[in-house]
mmCIF file of C-alpha atoms in Angstrom:
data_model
loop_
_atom_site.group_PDB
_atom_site.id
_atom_site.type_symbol
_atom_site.label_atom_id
_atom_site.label_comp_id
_atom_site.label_asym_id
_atom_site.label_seq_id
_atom_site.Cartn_x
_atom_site.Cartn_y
_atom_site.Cartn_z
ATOM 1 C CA UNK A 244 1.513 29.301 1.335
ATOM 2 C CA UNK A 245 3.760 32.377 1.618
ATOM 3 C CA UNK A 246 4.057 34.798 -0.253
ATOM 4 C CA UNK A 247 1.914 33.316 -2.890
ATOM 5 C CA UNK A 248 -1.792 34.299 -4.599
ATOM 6 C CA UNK A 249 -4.445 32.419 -5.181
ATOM 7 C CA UNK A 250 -4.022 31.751 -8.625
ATOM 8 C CA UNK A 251 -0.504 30.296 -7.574
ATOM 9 C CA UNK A 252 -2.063 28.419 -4.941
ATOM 10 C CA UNK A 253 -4.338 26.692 -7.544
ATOM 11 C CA UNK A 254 -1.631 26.026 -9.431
ATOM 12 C CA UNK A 255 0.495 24.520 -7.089
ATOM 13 C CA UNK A 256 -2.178 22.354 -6.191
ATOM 14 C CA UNK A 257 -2.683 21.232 -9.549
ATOM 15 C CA UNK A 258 1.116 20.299 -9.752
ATOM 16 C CA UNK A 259 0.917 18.024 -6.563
ATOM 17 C CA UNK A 260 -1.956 16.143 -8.601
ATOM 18 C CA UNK A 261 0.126 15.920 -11.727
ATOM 19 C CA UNK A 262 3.568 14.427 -9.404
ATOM 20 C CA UNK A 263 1.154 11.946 -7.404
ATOM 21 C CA UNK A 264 -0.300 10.743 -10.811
ATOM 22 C CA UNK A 265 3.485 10.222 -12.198
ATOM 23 C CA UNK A 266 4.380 8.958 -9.491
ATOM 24 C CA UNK A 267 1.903 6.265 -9.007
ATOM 25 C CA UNK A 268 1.656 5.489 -12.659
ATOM 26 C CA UNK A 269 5.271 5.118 -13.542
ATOM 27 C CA UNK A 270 7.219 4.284 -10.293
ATOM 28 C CA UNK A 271 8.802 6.818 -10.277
ATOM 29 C CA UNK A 272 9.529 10.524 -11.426
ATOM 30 C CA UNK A 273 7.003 12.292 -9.045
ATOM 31 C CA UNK A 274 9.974 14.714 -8.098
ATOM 32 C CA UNK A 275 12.107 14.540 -11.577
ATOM 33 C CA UNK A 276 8.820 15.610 -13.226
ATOM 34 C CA UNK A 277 6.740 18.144 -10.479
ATOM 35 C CA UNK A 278 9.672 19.862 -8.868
ATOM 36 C CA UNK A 279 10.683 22.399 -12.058
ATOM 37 C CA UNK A 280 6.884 23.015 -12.410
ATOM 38 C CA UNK A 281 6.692 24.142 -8.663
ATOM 39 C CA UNK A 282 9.987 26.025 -9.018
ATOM 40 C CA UNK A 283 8.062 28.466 -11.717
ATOM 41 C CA UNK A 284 5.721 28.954 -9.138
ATOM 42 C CA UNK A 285 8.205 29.515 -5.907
ATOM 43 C CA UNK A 286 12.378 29.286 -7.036
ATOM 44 C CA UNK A 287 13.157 27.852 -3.219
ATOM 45 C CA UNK A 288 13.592 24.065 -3.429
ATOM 46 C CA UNK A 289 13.997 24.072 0.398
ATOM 47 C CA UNK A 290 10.241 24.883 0.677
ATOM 48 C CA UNK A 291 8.987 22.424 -1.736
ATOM 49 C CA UNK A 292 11.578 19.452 -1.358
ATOM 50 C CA UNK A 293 10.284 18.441 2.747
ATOM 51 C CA UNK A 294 6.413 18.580 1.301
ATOM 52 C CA UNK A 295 7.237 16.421 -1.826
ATOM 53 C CA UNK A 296 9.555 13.962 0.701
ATOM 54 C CA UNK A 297 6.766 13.817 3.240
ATOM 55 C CA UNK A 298 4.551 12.637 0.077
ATOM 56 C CA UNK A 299 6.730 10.319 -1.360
ATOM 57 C CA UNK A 300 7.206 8.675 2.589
ATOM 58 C CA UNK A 301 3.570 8.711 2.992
ATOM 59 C CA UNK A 302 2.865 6.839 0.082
ATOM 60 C CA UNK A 303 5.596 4.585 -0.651
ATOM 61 C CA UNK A 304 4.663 2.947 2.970
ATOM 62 C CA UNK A 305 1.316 2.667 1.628
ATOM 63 C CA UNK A 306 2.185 0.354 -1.428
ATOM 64 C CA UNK A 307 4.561 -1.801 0.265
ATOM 65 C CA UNK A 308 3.193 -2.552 3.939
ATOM 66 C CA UNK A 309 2.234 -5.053 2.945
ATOM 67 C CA UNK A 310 4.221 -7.025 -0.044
ATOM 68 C CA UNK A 311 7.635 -6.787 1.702
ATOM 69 C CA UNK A 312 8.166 -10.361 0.988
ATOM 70 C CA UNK A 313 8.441 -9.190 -2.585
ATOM 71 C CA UNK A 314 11.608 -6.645 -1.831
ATOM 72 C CA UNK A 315 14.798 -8.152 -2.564
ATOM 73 C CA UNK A 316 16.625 -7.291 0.693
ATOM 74 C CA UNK A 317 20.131 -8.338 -0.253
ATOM 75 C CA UNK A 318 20.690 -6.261 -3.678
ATOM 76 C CA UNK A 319 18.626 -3.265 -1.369
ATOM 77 C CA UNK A 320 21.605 -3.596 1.426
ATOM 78 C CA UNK A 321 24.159 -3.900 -1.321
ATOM 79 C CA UNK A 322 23.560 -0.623 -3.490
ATOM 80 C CA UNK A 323 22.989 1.331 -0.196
ATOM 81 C CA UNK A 324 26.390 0.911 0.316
ATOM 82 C CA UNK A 325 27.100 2.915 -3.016
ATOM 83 C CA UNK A 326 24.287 5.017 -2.461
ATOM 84 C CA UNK A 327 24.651 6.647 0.398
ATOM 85 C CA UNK A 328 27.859 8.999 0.422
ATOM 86 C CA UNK A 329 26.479 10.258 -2.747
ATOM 87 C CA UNK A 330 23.583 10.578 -1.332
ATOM 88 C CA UNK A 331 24.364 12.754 1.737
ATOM 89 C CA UNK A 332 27.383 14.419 0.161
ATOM 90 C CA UNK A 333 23.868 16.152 -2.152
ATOM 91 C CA UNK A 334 21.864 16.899 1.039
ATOM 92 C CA UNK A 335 24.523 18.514 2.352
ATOM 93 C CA UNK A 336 24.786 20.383 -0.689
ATOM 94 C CA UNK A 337 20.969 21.249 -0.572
ATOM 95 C CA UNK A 338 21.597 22.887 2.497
ATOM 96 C CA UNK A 339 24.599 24.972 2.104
ATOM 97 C CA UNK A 340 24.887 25.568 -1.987
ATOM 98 C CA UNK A 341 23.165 29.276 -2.973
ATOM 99 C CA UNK A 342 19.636 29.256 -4.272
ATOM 100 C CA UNK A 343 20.692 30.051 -7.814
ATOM 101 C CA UNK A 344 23.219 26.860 -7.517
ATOM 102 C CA UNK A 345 20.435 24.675 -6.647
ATOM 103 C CA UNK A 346 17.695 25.702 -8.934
ATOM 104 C CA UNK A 347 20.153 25.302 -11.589
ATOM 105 C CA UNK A 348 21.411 21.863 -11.528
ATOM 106 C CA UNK A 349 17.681 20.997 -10.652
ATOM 107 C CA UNK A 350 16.715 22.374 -14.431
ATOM 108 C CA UNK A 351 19.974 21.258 -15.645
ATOM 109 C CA UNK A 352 19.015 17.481 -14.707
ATOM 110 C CA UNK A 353 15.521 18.490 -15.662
ATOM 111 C CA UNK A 354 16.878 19.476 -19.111
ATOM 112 C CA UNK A 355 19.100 15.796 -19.683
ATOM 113 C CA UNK A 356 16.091 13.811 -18.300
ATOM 114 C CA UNK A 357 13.970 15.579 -21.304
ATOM 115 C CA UNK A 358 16.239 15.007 -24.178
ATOM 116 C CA UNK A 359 16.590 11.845 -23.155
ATOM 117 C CA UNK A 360 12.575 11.270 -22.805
ATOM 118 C CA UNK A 361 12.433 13.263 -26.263
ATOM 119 C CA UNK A 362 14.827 10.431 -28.341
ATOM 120 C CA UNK A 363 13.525 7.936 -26.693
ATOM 121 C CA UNK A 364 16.379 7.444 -24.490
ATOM 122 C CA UNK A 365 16.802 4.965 -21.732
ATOM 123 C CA UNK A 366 19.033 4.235 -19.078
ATOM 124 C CA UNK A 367 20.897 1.147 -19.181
ATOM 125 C CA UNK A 368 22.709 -0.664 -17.280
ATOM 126 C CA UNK A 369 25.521 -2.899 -18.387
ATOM 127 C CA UNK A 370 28.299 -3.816 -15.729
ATOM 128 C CA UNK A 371 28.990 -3.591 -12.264
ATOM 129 C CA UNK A 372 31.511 -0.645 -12.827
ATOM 130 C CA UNK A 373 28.609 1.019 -14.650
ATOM 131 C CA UNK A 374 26.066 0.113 -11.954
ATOM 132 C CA UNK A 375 28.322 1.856 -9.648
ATOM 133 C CA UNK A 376 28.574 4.926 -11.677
ATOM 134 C CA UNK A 377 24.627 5.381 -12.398
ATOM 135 C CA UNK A 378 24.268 4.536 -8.402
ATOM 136 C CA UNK A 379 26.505 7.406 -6.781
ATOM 137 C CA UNK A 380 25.159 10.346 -9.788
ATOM 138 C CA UNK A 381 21.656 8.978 -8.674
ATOM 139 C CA UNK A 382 22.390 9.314 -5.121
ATOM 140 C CA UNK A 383 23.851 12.754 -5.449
ATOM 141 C CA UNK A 384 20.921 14.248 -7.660
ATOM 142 C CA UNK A 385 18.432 12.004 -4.640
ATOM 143 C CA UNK A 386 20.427 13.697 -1.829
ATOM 144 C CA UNK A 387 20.347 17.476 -3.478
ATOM 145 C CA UNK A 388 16.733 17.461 -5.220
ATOM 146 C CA UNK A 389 15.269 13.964 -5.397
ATOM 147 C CA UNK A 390 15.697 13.563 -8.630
ATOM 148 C CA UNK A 391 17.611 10.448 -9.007
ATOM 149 C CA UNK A 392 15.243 8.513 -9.780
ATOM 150 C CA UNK A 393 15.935 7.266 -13.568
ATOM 151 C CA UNK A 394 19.402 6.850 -12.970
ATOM 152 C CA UNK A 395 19.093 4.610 -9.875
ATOM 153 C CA UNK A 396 15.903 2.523 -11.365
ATOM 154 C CA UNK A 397 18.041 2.049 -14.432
ATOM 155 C CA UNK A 398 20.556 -0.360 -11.851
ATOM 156 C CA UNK A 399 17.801 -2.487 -10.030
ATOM 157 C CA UNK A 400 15.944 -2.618 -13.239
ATOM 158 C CA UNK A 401 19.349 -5.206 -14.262
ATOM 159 C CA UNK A 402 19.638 -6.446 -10.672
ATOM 160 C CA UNK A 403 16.520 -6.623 -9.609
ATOM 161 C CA UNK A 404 13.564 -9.420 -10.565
ATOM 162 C CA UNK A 405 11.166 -7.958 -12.440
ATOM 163 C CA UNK A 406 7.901 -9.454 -10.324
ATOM 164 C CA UNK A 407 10.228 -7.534 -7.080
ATOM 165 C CA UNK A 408 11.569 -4.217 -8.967
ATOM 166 C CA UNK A 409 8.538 -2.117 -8.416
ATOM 167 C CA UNK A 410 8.042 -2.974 -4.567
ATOM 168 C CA UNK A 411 12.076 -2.550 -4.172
ATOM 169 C CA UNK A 412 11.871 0.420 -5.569
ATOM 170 C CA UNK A 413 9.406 2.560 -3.353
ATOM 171 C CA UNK A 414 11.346 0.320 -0.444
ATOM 172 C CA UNK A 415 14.660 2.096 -1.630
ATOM 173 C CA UNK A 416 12.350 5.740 -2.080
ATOM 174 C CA UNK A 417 11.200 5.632 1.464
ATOM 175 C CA UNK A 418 14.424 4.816 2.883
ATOM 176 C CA UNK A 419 16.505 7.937 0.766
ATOM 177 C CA UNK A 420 13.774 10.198 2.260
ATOM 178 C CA UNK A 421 14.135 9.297 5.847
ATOM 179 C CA UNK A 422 17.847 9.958 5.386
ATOM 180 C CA UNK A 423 16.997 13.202 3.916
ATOM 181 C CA UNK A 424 14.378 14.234 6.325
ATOM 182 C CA UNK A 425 16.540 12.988 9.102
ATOM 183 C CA UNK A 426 19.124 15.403 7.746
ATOM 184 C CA UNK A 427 16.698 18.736 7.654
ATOM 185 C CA UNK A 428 15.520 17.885 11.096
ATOM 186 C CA UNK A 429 18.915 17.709 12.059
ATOM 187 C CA UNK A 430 19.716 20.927 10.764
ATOM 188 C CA UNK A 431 16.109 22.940 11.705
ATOM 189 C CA UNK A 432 14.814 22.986 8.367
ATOM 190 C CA UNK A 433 11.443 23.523 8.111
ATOM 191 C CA UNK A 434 9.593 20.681 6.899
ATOM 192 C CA UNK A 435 6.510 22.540 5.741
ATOM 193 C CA UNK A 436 4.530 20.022 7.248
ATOM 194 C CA UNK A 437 0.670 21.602 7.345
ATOM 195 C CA UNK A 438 1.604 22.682 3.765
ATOM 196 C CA UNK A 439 2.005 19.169 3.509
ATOM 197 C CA UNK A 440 -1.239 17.911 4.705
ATOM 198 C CA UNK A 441 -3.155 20.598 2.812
ATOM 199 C CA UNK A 442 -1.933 19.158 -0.383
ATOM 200 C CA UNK A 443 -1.560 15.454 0.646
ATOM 201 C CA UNK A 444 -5.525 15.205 -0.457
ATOM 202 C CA UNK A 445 -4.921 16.228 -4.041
ATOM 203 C CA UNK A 446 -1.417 14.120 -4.034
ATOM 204 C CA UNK A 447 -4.222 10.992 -3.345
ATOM 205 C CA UNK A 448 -6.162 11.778 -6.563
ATOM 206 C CA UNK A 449 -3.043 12.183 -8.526
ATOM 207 C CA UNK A 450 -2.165 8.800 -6.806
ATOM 208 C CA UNK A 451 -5.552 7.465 -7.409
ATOM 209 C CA UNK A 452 -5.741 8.313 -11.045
ATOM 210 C CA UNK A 453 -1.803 6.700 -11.655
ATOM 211 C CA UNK A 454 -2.820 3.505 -10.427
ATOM 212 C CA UNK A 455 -5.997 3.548 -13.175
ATOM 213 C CA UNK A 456 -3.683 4.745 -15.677
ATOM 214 C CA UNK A 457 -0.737 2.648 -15.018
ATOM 215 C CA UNK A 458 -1.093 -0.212 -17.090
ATOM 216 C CA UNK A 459 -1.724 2.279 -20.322
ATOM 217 C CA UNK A 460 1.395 4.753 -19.714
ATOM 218 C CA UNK A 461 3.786 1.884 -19.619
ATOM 219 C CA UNK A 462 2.705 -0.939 -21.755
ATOM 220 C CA UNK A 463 0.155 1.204 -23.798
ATOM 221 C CA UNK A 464 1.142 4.342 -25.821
ATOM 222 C CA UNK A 465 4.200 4.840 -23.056
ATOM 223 C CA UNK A 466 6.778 5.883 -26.027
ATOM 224 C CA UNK A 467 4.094 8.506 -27.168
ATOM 225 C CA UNK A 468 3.647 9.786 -23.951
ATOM 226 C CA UNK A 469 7.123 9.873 -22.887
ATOM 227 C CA UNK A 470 8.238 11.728 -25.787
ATOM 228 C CA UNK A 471 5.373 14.383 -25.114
ATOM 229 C CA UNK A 472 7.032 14.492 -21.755
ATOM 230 C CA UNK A 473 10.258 14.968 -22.564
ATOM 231 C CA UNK A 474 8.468 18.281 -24.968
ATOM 232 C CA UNK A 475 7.283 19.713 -21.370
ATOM 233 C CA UNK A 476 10.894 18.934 -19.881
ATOM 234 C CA UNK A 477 12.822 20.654 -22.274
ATOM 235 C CA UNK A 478 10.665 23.686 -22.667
ATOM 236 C CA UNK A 479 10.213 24.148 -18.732
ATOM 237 C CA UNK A 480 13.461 23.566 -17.766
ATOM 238 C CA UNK A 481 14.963 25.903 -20.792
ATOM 239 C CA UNK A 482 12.641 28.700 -19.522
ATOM 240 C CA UNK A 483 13.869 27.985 -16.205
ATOM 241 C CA UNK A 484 17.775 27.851 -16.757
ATOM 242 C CA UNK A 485 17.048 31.099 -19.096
ATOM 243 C CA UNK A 486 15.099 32.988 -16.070
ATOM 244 C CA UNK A 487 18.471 32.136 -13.849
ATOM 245 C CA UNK A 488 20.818 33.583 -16.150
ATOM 246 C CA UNK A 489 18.437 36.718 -16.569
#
C-alpha cells in the first residue's frame, strides 16, 4: 500500500475485518463505520472508497444471487428515481471537491451518525415528503463517501416488507456502487483493485464472523452495542475533524 508501514498495513487490515463484520452483521454500515478508521490511517478517500465499493459489490452479489424473488422490485425502481441525482450530484463531488472538503463532511456525517447511535437515535420515516428528503441526503452522502446508508435504510425499512428489506437492501447497495464505479472508470480513477484482492480475504472473516454474530447485535444486546458504537464515532470522528482544522 503506498506510502504506508507495516504497522499501518496491519492496521488497515484489521479495519477491513471490522467493516466486513458490520457489514454482514447489521446490513449495513460497513462504510459509515470503517471509512473514518481508514482515514486515520491514509486522509485520501479516493484510495480507500474503489477498495471498500469493490467489497461491498463482491459481497452483496453473494447474499442475494440467489433470493431475488425476495427483492421488492417496484419500491427498488421507485426510490431510484429519487436516488439517483443525489446520488451522482456526490460522486461528482468526490471527484472534484479538495481533499480537506471531503474528509470533512465524511467525519462530519461520521460525527451525526454517532450522536445519534450514542442517544439511541433512529431514523424514521414518516411520510412520503419525508421519504423523499431522507432518500436524496442518503444518495448524496452514497454518491460522495458511501455513507448513506442509515438514512436510506430508514425509507425501505417503512416501505419495504420486513421478510424482503434485508435482500432489497444489498440489491439497492450493489446497484449505487456500479453507478459509482461506473463513474471512476469513467473518469480514470484508480480503482485500487490488487489492494482490493489483498484485503478481500480478511473482508471474508469479518463477513464470516457478522453472519455468526448477527442474530445477537440486533435482537440481542443491539442498544448496548450501538451506544458503545456511537462512543467510537464520536471520539474518531472529533479527532478527525480536530486534525483538519490543525
Amino acid at each position: 500500500m503506498p506510502g504506508l508501514s507495516e504497522i499501518e498495513w496491519l492496521i488497515a487490515g484489521l479495519i477491513f475485518v471490522w467493516s466486513g463484520f458490520i457489514r454482514s452483521g447489521l446490513g449495513f454500515g460497513g462504510a459509515a463505520l470503517g471509512l473514518p478508521l481508514m482515514l486515520l490511517v491514509l486522509d485520501s478517500p479516493l484510495f480507500w472508497l474503489p477498495m471498500v465499493a469493490i467489497h461491498l459489490l463482491i459481497f452483496s452479489v453473494v447474499t442475494v444471487y440467489d433470493r431475488l424473488r425476495e427483492v421488492d422490485w417496484p419500491y427498488l425502481k421507485k426510490s431510484l428515481v429519487v436516488l439517483i441525482i443525489p446520488k451522482l450530484v456526490g460522486v461528482f463531488g468526490l471527484l472534484n471537491l479538495p481533499n480537506e472538503i471531503l474528509v470533512t463532511i465524511i467525519y462530519g456525517v461520521t460525527f451525526l451518525y454517532g450522536l445519534a447511535y450514542l442517544c439511541n437515535y433512529v431514523f424514521r420515516s414518516r411520510n412520503t415528503f419525508f421519504d423523499n428528503l431522507l432518500l436524496v441526503m442518503g444518495g448524496y452522502a452514497s454518491g460522495v463517501s458511501l455513507m448513506g446508508a442509515p438514512l436510506i435504510s430508514a425509507v425501505y425499512a417503512r416501505n419495504v416488507a420486513i421478510h424482503e428489506l434485508r435482500v432489497t437492501l444489498f440489491v439497492l447497495w450493489a446497484i449505487l456502487v456500479v453507478i459509482k464505479m461506473s463513474t471512476f472508470v469513467y473518469f480514470e480513477v484508480d480503482l485500487q483493485v490488487r489492494y482490493a484482492l489483498y484485503l478481500l480475504p480478511l473482508v471474508a472473516i469479518g463477513h464470516w464472523f457478522g453472519l455468526r454474530m448477527h442474530t445477537r447485535l440486533v435482537q440481542g444486546d443491539g442498544g448496548h452495542y450501538k451506544r458503545a458504537m456511537g462512543v467510537a464515532l464520536v471520539v474518531i470522528s472529533g479527532y478527525g475533524l480536530f486534525a483538519v482544522a490543525g
